[in-house]
Tab-separated table of C-alpha atoms in Angstrom:
chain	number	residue	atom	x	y	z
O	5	UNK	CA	42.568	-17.450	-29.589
O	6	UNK	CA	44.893	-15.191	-28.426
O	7	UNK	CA	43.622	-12.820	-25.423
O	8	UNK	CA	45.264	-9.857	-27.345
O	9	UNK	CA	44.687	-10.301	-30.743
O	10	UNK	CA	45.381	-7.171	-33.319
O	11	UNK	CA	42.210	-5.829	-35.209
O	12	UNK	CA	42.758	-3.052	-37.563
O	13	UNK	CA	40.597	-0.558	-35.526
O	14	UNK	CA	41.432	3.136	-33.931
O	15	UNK	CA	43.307	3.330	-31.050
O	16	UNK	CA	41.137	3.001	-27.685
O	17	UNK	CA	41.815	5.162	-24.736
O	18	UNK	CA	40.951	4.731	-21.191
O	19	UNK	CA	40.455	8.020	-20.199
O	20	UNK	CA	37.433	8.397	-19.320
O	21	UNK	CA	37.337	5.128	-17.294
O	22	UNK	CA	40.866	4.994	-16.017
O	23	UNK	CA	41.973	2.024	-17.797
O	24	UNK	CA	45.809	2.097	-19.480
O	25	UNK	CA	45.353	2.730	-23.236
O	26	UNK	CA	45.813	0.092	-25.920
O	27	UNK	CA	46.735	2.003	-29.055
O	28	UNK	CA	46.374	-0.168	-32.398
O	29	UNK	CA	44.814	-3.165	-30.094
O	30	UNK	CA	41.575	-3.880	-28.108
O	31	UNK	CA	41.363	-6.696	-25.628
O	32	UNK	CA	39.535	-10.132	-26.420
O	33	UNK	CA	35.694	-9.558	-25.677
O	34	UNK	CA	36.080	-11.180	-22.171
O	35	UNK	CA	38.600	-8.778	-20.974
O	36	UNK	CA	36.585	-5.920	-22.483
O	37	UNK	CA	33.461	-6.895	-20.367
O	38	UNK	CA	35.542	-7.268	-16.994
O	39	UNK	CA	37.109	-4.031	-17.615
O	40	UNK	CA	33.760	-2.351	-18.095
O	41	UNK	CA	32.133	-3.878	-15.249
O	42	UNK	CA	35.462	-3.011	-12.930
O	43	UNK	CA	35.104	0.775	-14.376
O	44	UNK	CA	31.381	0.662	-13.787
O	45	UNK	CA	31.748	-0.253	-10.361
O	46	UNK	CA	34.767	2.482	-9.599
O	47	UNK	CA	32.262	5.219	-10.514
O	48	UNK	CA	30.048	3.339	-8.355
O	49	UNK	CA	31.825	3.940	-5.699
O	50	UNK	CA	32.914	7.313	-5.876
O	51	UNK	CA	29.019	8.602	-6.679
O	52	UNK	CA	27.373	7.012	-3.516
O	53	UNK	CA	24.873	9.591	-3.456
O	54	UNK	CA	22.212	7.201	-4.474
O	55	UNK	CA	22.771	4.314	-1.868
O	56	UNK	CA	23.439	6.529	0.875
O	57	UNK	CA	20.277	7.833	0.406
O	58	UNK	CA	18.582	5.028	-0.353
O	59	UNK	CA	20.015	3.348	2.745
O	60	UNK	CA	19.276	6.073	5.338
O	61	UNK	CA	15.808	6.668	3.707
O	62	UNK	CA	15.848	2.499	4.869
O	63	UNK	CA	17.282	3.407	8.261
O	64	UNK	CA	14.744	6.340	9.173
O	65	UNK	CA	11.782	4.017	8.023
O	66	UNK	CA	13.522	1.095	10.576
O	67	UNK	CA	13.684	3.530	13.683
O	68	UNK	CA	9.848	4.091	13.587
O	69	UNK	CA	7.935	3.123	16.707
O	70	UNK	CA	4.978	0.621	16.275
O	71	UNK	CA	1.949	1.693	14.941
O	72	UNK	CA	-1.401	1.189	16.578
O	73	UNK	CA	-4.843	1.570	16.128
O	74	UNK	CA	-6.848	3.232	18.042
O	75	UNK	CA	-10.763	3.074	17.000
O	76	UNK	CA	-12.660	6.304	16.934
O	77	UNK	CA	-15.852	5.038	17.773
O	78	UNK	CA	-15.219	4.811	21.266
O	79	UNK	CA	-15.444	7.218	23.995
O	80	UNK	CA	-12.683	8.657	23.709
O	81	UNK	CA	-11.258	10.931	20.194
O	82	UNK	CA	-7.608	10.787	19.340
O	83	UNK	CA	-7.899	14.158	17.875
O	84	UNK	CA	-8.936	15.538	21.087
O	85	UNK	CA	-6.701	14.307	23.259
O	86	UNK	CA	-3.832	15.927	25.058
O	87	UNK	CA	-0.197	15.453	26.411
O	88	UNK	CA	-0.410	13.236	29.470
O	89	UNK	CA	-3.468	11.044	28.722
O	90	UNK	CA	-3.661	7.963	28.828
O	91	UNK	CA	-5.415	5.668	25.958
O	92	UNK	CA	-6.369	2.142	26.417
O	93	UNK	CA	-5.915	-0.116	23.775
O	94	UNK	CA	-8.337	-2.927	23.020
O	95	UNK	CA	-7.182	-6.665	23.649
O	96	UNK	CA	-6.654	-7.269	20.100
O	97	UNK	CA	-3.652	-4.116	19.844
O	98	UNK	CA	-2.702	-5.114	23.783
O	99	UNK	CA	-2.201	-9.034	22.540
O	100	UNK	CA	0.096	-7.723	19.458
O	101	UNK	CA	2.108	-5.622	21.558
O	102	UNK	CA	2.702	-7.641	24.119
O	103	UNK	CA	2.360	-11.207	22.725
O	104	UNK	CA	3.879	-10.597	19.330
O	105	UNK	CA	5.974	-7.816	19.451
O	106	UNK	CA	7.082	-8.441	23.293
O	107	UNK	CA	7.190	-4.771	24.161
O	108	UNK	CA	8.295	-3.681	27.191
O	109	UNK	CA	6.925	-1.029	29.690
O	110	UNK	CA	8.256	2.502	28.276
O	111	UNK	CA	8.590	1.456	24.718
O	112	UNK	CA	7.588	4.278	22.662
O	113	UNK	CA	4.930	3.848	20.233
O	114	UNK	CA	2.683	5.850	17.528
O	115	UNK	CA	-1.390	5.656	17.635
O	116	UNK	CA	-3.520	6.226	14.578
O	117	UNK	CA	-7.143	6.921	14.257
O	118	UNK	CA	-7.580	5.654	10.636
O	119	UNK	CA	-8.343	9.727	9.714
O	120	UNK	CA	-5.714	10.994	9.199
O	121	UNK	CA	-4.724	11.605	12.944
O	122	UNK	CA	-1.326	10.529	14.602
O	123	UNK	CA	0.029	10.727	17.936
O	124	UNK	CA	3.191	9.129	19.634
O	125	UNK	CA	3.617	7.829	23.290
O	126	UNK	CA	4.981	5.259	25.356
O	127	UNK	CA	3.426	2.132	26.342
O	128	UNK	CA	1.933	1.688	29.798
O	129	UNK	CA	1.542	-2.106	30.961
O	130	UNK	CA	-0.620	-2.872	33.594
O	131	UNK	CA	-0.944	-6.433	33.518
O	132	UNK	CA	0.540	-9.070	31.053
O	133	UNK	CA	4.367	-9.299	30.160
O	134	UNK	CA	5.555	-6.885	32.620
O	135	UNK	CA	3.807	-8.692	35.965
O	136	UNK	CA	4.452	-12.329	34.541
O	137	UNK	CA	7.700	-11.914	33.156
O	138	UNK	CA	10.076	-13.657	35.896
O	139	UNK	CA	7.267	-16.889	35.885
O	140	UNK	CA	7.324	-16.677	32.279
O	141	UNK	CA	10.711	-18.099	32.137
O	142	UNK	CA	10.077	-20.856	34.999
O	143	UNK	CA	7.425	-22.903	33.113
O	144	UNK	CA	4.887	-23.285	30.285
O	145	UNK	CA	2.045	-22.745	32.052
O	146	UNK	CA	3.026	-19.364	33.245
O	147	UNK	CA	3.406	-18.297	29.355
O	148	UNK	CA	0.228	-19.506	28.691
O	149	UNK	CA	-1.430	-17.487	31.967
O	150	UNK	CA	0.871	-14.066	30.387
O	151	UNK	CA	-0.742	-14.574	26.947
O	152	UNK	CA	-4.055	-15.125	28.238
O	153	UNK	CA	-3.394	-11.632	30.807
O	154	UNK	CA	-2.818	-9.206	27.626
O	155	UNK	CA	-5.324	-6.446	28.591
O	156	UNK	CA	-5.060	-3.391	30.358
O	157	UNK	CA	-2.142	-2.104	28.341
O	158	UNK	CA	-2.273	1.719	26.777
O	159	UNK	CA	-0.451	4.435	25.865
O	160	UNK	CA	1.037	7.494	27.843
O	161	UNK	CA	0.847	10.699	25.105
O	162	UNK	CA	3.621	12.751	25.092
O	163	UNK	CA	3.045	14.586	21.837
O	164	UNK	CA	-0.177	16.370	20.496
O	165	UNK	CA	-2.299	15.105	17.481
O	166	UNK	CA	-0.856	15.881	14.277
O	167	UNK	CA	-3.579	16.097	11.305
O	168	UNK	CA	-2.594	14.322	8.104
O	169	UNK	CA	-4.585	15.494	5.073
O	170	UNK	CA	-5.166	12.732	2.606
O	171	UNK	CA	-3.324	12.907	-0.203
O	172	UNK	CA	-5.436	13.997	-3.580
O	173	UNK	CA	-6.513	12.990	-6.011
O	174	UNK	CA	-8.109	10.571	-3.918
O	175	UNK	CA	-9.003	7.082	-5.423
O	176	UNK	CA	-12.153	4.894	-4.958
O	177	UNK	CA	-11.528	1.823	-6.458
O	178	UNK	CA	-15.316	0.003	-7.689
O	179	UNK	CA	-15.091	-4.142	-8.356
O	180	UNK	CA	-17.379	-6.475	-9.415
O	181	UNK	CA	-15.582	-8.939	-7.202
O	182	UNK	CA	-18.776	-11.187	-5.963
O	183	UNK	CA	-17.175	-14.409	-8.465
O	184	UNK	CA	-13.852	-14.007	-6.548
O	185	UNK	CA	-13.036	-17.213	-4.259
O	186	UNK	CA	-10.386	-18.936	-2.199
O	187	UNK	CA	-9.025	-15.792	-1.274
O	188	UNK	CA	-8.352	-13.635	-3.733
O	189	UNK	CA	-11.042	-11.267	-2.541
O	190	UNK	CA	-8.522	-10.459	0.179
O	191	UNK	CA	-5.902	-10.719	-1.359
O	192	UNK	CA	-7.209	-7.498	-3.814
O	193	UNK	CA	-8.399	-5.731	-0.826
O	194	UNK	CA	-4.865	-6.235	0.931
O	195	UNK	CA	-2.986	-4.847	-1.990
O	196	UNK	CA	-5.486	-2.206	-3.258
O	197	UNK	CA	-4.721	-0.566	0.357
O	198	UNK	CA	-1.377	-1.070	0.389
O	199	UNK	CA	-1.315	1.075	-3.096
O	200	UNK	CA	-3.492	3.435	-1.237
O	201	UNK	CA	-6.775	3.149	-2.369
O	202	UNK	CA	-8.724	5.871	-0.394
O	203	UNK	CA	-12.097	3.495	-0.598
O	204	UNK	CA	-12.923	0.225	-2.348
O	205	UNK	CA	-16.518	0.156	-3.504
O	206	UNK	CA	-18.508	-3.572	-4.067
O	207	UNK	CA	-20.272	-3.558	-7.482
O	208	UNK	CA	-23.186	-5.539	-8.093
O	209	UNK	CA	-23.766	-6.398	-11.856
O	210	UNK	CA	-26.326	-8.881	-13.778
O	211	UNK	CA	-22.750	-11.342	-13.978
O	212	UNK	CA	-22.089	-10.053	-10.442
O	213	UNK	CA	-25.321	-9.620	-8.782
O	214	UNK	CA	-24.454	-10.343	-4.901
O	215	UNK	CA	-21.698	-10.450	-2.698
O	216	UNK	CA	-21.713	-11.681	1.234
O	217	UNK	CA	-20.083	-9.075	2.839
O	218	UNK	CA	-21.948	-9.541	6.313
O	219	UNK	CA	-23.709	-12.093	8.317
O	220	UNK	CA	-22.529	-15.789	8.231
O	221	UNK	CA	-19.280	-14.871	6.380
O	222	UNK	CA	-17.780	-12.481	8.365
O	223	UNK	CA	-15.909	-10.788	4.758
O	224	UNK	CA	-16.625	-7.474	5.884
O	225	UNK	CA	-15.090	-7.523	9.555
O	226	UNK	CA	-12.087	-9.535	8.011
O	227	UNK	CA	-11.576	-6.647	4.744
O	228	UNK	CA	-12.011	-3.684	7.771
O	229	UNK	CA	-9.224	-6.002	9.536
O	230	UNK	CA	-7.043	-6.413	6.762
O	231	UNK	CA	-7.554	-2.466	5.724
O	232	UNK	CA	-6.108	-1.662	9.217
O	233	UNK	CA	-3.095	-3.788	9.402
O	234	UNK	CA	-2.286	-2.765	6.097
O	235	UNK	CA	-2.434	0.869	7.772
O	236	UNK	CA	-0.260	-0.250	10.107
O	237	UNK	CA	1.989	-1.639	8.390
O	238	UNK	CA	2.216	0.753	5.737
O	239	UNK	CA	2.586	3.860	8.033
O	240	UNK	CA	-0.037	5.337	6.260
O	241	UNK	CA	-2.433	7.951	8.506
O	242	UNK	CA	-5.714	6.922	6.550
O	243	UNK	CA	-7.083	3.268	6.436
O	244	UNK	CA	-9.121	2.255	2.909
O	245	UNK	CA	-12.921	2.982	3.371
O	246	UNK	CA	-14.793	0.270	2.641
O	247	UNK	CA	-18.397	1.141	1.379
O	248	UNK	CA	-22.038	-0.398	1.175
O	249	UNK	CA	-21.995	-2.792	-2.214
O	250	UNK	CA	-24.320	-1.046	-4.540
O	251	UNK	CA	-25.220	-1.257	-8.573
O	252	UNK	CA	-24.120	0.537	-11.563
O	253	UNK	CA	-26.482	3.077	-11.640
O	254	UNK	CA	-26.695	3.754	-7.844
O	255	UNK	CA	-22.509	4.167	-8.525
O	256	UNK	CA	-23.023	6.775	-11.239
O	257	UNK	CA	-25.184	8.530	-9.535
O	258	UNK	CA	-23.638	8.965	-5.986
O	259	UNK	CA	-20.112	8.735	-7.093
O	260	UNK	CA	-20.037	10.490	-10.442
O	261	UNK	CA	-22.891	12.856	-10.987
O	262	UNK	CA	-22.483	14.112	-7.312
O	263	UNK	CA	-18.939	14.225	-7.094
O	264	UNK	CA	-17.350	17.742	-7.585
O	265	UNK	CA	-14.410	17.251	-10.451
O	266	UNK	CA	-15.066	13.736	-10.473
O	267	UNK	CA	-13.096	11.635	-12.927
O	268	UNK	CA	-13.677	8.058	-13.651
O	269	UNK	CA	-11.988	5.204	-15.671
O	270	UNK	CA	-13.467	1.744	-16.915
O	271	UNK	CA	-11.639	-1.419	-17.460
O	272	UNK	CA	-12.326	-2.608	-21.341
O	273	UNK	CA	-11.008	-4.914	-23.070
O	274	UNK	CA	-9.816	-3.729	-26.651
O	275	UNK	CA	-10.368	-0.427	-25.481
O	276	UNK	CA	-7.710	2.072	-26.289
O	277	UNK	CA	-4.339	2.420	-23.589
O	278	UNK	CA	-4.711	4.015	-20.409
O	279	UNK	CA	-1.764	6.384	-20.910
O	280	UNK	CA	-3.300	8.813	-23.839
O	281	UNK	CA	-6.435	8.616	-21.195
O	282	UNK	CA	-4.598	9.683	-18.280
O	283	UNK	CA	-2.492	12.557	-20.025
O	284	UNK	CA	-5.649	14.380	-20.942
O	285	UNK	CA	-7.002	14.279	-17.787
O	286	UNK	CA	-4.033	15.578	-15.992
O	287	UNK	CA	-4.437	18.505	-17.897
O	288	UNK	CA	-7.427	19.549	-15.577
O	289	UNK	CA	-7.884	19.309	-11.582
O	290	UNK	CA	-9.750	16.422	-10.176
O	291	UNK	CA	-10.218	15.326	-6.589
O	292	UNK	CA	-11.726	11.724	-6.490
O	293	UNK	CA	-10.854	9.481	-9.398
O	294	UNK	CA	-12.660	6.761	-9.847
O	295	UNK	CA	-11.972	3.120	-11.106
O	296	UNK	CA	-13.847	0.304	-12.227
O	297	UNK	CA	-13.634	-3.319	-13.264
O	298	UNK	CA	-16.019	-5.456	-14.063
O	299	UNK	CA	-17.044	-8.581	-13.116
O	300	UNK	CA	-15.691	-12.120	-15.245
O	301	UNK	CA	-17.463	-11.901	-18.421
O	302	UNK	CA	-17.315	-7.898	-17.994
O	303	UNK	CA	-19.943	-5.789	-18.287
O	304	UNK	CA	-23.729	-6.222	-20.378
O	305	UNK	CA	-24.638	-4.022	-22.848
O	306	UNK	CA	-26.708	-1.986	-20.631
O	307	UNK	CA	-24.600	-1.403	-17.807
O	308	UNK	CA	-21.353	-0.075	-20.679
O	309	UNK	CA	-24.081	2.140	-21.711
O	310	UNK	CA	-24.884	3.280	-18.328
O	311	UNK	CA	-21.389	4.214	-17.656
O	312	UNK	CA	-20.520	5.417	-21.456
O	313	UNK	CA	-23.714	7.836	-21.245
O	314	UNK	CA	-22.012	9.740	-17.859
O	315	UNK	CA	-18.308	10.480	-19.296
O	316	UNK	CA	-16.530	7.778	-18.061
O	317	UNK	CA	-13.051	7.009	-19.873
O	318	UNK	CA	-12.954	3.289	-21.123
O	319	UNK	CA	-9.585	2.260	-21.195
O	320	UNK	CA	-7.358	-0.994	-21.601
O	321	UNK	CA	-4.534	-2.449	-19.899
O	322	UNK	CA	-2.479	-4.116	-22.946
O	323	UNK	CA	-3.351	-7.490	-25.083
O	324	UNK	CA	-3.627	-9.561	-22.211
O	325	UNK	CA	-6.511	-10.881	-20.495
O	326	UNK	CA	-6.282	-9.880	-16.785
O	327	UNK	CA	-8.704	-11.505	-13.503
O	328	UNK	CA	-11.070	-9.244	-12.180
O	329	UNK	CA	-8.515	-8.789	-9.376
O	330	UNK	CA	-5.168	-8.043	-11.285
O	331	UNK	CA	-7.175	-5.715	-13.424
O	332	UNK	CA	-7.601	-3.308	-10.627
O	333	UNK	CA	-4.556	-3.785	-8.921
O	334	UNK	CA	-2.800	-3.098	-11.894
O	335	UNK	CA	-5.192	0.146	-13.012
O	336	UNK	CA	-4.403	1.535	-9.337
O	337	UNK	CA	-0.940	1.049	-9.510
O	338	UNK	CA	-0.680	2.928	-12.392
O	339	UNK	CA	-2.243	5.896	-11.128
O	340	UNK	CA	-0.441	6.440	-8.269
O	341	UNK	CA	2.764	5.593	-9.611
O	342	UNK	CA	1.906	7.949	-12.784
O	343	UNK	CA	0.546	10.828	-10.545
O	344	UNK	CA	3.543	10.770	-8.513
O	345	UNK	CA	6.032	11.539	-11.880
């Protein structure tokens, strides 16, 4: 076939894209698609508004310092501190900064308390990388002595606190996830905080009547672990609380009945789409919204009557059946992306 065949069709002009006109013609369908992807990109080019942006939002987020956590339950408050004092950070935050990161003495750095309070300073050394750097280079065992010697390093303030307030509505996310194994228990609580999850609540049901979240198992130090390094990494001021696991009722009661413009949302299946749901309750002011999913095999009778009785909203996420876990990943995500609009 000919690349410029005749077709009886109006003449085309390339006006508004720059291209020469071809009266009484058009080009062979090839042609036509280079020619629109070559005009595409020339208007690309001369509207970078959107990837300049986009890269120097990108470039900002690049230049922060590293972020830190500094415990309140010690003796000493980040909120109350001052310009000029000096905080110690445990050997767990002094191994990452000097093992894994490989900061050097000077290198400025932000602290967060987990509440909402943030302060910036630069990094003290007093042992570690900065005394064993020359040996480190001579032989193995010197790096090994360095990495073992991570403590004693802190931060020198230079700013004063700066209060965050959390962000609202604020969401507590309730899961039946005692079934959950080989890691996808983590992997929920990882993601729910990276969404921003304000609190994840444990729910015990009759399908979902215990979860180990202490003792032998050591979940709950490693969710209050993950819940800070997903601070961290997320530059958010407030880490994900994680509550005491606790029953249907006990969660209507302390979350919805005594919760001030409380609004809460179930996970059904076959129940109507989340959307209509969500639209209506925007039209009122809520601060905590509440979400919850049920266990595998969802909810008895009893407990959907529990939570039907006290004006929760049941809603459904499509015709798919979705794990315990994707269910609330997916309900949160939602929410924050649709309150954000």
């Amino acid at each position: 076939m000919a690349l410029t065949s005749r077709v009886n069709t109006k003449p085309s002009c390339g006006r508004a894209t720059g291209l020469p006109c071809t009266p009484n013609s058009v080009l062979h369908p090839s042609i036509q698609i280079y020619r629109c992807i070559e005009s595409g990109l020339r208007q690309w080019r001369c509207h970078p508004v959107c990837l300049s942006s986009a890269s120097k939002a990108y470039t900002d987020r690049q230049k922060r310092p590293p972020v830190f956590h500094h415990r309140n339950d010690s003796a000493v408050k980040l909120g109350q501190c001052n310009i000029g004092d000096y905080i110690a950070l445990n050997e767990d935050e002094s191994k990452h900064a000097c093992v894994v990161l490989r900061l050097k003495d000077g290198d400025v750095v932000e602290l967060y308390d987990g509440y909402g309070t943030v302060v910036s300073g630069k990094l003290a050394l007093s042992g570690g990388r900065q005394d064993n750097e020359e040996s480190s280079k001579k032989n193995k065992s010197a790096r090994l002595r360095r990495k073992r010697n991570v403590g004693g390093a802190g931060v020198l303030l230079e700013t004063e606190p700066k209060h965050y307030e959390q962000p609202h509505p604020q969401w507590l996310v309730a899961v039946a996830c005692g079934s959950l194994k080989g890691g996808r228990g983590d992997w929920m609580i990882e993601k729910l905080a990276e969404i921003g999850a304000a609190g994840f609540i444990p729910l015990l049901t009759e399908r979902s009547p215990k979860i180990d979240t202490g003792g032998t198992s050591g979940r709950e130090e490693r969710w209050e672990r993950l819940s800070i390094s997903v601070m961290k990494q997320s530059l958010q001021p407030y880490k994900m609380t994680l509550y005491d696991p606790c029953s249907v009722q006990e969660l209507v009661s302390e979350y919805i009945i005594n919760q001030d413009k409380a609004v809460a949302f179930v996970g059904v299946e076959d129940a109507q789409p989340l959307h209509p749901f969500w639209v209506s309750s925007m039209q009122r002011e809520f601060g905590t919204g509440l979400i919850i999913i049920g266990p595998e095999g969802d909810f008895t009778a009893e407990e959907s009557q529990i939570l039907e009785g006290h004006g929760t909203y049941p809603v459904g996420l499509g015709n798919k059946r979705l794990r315990t876990e994707t269910a609330a990943i997916t309900m949160l995500a939602y929410m924050t992306v649709a309150q954000s609009l």
